[in-house]
Amino acid sequence: MTKSGHEPANGLFTNAVPLGAPLTPDFSRVLVVGRSPVNRVVVSKIIEKSGLKPISETPEAAAKMLRTVFPGTVILDGGADNRDCEGLMARLASLRSACRHDAPSVILLATKSHCEADPAPLAAVDAVVAKPITTEMLQPVIDRLLERARQ
């Protein structure tokens, strides 16, 4: 299986959603989106420690993936100006409105200056975690949002 959850042997996505089917999030998967490969690896390692399966993608690849894969959580690395993943917000909001769960949960990894200047998260964002990214800061947020979404 590749990092995107695609199984080349049969050409199917592991949790693909057929048209018209009820949307059911896969709470075992976490989509990590960002331009920085280093940050994606760091976040993916934190996710793996909790027993979840990370899917690491650039914002462009994530937009395509969200058409067929429905992760329970999405972590967006906003980059230096916190705008790297703005193009995904509409798709995430539409997934959330079409689902009976409060999913996917969305976490924005933001620069500290953004968190101080605008502590209120965007409409489609459930939590903002200030960089630098640490296990102690990110893990409790993931756990809390997953628990809330599963209820």
CSV table of C-alpha atoms in Angstrom, one decimal:
chain,number,residue,atom,x,y,z
A,1,MET,CA,0.0,0.0,0.0
A,2,THR,CA,1.3,3.4,-0.9
A,3,LYS,CA,1.2,6.5,1.3
A,4,SER,CA,-2.1,7.6,-0.1
A,5,GLY,CA,-4.0,4.4,0.8
A,6,HIS,CA,-4.0,3.2,-2.8
A,7,GLU,CA,-3.5,-0.5,-3.4
A,8,PRO,CA,-1.8,-0.8,-6.9
A,9,ALA,CA,-2.6,-4.5,-7.1
A,10,ASN,CA,-6.3,-4.0,-7.5
A,11,GLY,CA,-6.4,-0.3,-8.3
A,12,LEU,CA,-8.9,0.5,-5.6
A,13,PHE,CA,-8.7,2.9,-2.7
A,14,THR,CA,-9.1,1.2,0.7
A,15,ASN,CA,-11.9,3.5,1.9
A,16,ALA,CA,-13.2,4.9,-1.4
A,17,VAL,CA,-16.7,6.4,-1.2
A,18,PRO,CA,-19.0,5.4,-4.1
A,19,LEU,CA,-21.3,8.1,-5.4
A,20,GLY,CA,-24.5,8.3,-3.4
A,21,ALA,CA,-23.2,6.2,-0.6
A,22,PRO,CA,-23.5,7.6,3.0
A,23,LEU,CA,-20.2,9.2,4.0
A,24,THR,CA,-18.4,7.3,6.8
A,25,PRO,CA,-15.1,8.6,8.0
A,26,ASP,CA,-12.2,6.3,8.6
A,27,PHE,CA,-11.1,7.4,12.1
A,28,SER,CA,-8.0,5.3,11.8
A,29,ARG,CA,-6.6,7.5,9.1
A,30,VAL,CA,-5.2,11.0,9.5
A,31,LEU,CA,-4.4,13.1,6.4
A,32,VAL,CA,-1.3,15.3,6.9
A,33,VAL,CA,-1.2,18.1,4.4
A,34,GLY,CA,1.6,20.6,3.9
A,35,ARG,CA,4.3,21.9,1.5
A,36,SER,CA,7.2,21.0,3.8
A,37,PRO,CA,8.1,17.3,3.6
A,38,VAL,CA,10.0,17.6,6.9
A,39,ASN,CA,7.0,18.9,8.8
A,40,ARG,CA,4.8,16.2,7.2
A,41,VAL,CA,7.2,13.5,8.4
A,42,VAL,CA,7.4,14.9,11.9
A,43,VAL,CA,3.6,15.0,12.2
A,44,SER,CA,3.2,11.6,10.7
A,45,LYS,CA,5.6,10.1,13.3
A,46,ILE,CA,3.5,11.7,16.1
A,47,ILE,CA,0.4,10.2,14.5
A,48,GLU,CA,2.0,6.7,14.2
A,49,LYS,CA,2.8,6.7,17.9
A,50,SER,CA,-0.9,6.9,18.7
A,51,GLY,CA,-1.6,3.9,16.5
A,52,LEU,CA,-3.2,5.9,13.7
A,53,LYS,CA,-2.3,5.6,10.0
A,54,PRO,CA,-1.0,8.9,8.5
A,55,ILE,CA,-1.4,9.8,4.9
A,56,SER,CA,1.1,12.5,3.9
A,57,GLU,CA,0.4,14.7,0.9
A,58,THR,CA,1.0,18.1,-0.6
A,59,PRO,CA,-2.1,20.4,-0.7
A,60,GLU,CA,-2.6,19.7,-4.4
A,61,ALA,CA,-2.4,15.9,-4.0
A,62,ALA,CA,-4.7,16.1,-0.9
A,63,ALA,CA,-7.4,17.9,-2.9
A,64,LYS,CA,-7.5,15.0,-5.3
A,65,MET,CA,-7.3,12.4,-2.6
A,66,LEU,CA,-10.3,13.9,-0.7
A,67,ARG,CA,-12.5,12.9,-3.6
A,68,THR,CA,-12.1,9.2,-2.7
A,69,VAL,CA,-10.7,9.0,0.8
A,70,PHE,CA,-12.5,10.2,3.9
A,71,PRO,CA,-10.1,10.4,6.8
A,72,GLY,CA,-11.4,11.0,10.3
A,73,THR,CA,-8.8,13.8,10.9
A,74,VAL,CA,-7.0,16.2,8.7
A,75,ILE,CA,-3.9,18.1,9.9
A,76,LEU,CA,-3.0,21.2,7.8
A,77,ASP,CA,0.4,22.8,7.9
A,78,GLY,CA,-0.3,26.4,7.2
A,79,GLY,CA,3.3,27.1,6.2
A,80,ALA,CA,5.1,30.4,6.9
A,81,ASP,CA,2.0,32.6,6.2
A,82,ASN,CA,-0.6,30.0,7.3
A,83,ARG,CA,-2.2,30.0,3.8
A,84,ASP,CA,-0.6,26.9,2.2
A,85,CYS,CA,-3.8,24.8,2.6
A,86,GLU,CA,-6.5,27.4,2.0
A,87,GLY,CA,-7.6,25.7,-1.2
A,88,LEU,CA,-8.7,22.7,0.8
A,89,MET,CA,-11.1,24.5,3.2
A,90,ALA,CA,-14.2,24.4,0.9
A,91,ARG,CA,-13.8,20.6,0.3
A,92,LEU,CA,-13.3,19.9,4.0
A,93,ALA,CA,-16.4,22.0,4.8
A,94,SER,CA,-18.5,20.1,2.2
A,95,LEU,CA,-17.3,16.7,3.6
A,96,ARG,CA,-18.3,17.8,7.1
A,97,SER,CA,-21.7,19.0,6.0
A,98,ALA,CA,-22.5,15.8,4.1
A,99,CYS,CA,-21.5,13.6,7.0
A,100,ARG,CA,-23.6,12.7,10.0
A,101,HIS,CA,-20.4,12.7,12.1
A,102,ASP,CA,-18.5,15.9,13.0
A,103,ALA,CA,-15.8,14.7,10.6
A,104,PRO,CA,-13.2,15.2,9.4
A,105,SER,CA,-11.8,17.0,12.4
A,106,VAL,CA,-9.4,19.7,11.2
A,107,ILE,CA,-6.3,20.9,12.9
A,108,LEU,CA,-4.2,23.8,11.6
A,109,LEU,CA,-0.5,24.0,12.5
A,110,ALA,CA,0.2,27.7,12.5
A,111,THR,CA,3.1,30.0,13.2
A,112,LYS,CA,3.1,31.3,16.7
A,113,SER,CA,2.6,34.9,15.5
A,114,HIS,CA,-0.7,33.8,13.8
A,115,CYS,CA,-1.9,32.2,17.0
A,116,GLU,CA,-1.2,35.4,18.9
A,117,ALA,CA,-2.7,37.7,16.3
A,118,ASP,CA,-5.8,35.6,15.5
A,119,PRO,CA,-6.5,32.9,18.1
A,120,ALA,CA,-9.9,32.1,16.7
A,121,PRO,CA,-9.7,29.3,14.2
A,122,LEU,CA,-11.2,29.5,10.7
A,123,ALA,CA,-14.7,28.2,10.2
A,124,ALA,CA,-13.6,24.7,9.0
A,125,VAL,CA,-10.9,24.4,11.6
A,126,ASP,CA,-11.5,22.7,15.0
A,127,ALA,CA,-8.2,23.5,16.6
A,128,VAL,CA,-5.0,25.5,16.0
A,129,VAL,CA,-1.7,24.2,17.3
A,130,ALA,CA,1.3,26.6,17.4
A,131,LYS,CA,4.6,25.6,15.8
A,132,PRO,CA,7.1,24.2,16.6
A,133,ILE,CA,5.3,20.9,16.4
A,134,THR,CA,5.8,18.6,19.4
A,135,THR,CA,4.2,15.4,20.6
A,136,GLU,CA,3.1,17.1,23.8
A,137,MET,CA,1.2,19.8,22.0
A,138,LEU,CA,-0.3,17.9,19.1
A,139,GLN,CA,-1.2,14.4,20.5
A,140,PRO,CA,-3.8,15.6,23.1
A,141,VAL,CA,-5.5,17.7,20.4
A,142,ILE,CA,-5.8,14.7,18.0
A,143,ASP,CA,-7.1,12.5,20.8
A,144,ARG,CA,-9.7,15.0,21.9
A,145,LEU,CA,-11.0,15.7,18.5
A,146,LEU,CA,-11.2,12.0,17.5
A,147,GLU,CA,-13.1,11.2,20.7
A,148,ARG,CA,-15.5,14.0,20.0
A,149,ALA,CA,-16.1,12.9,16.4
A,150,ARG,CA,-16.6,9.3,17.3
A,151,GLN,CA,-19.5,10.1,19.6
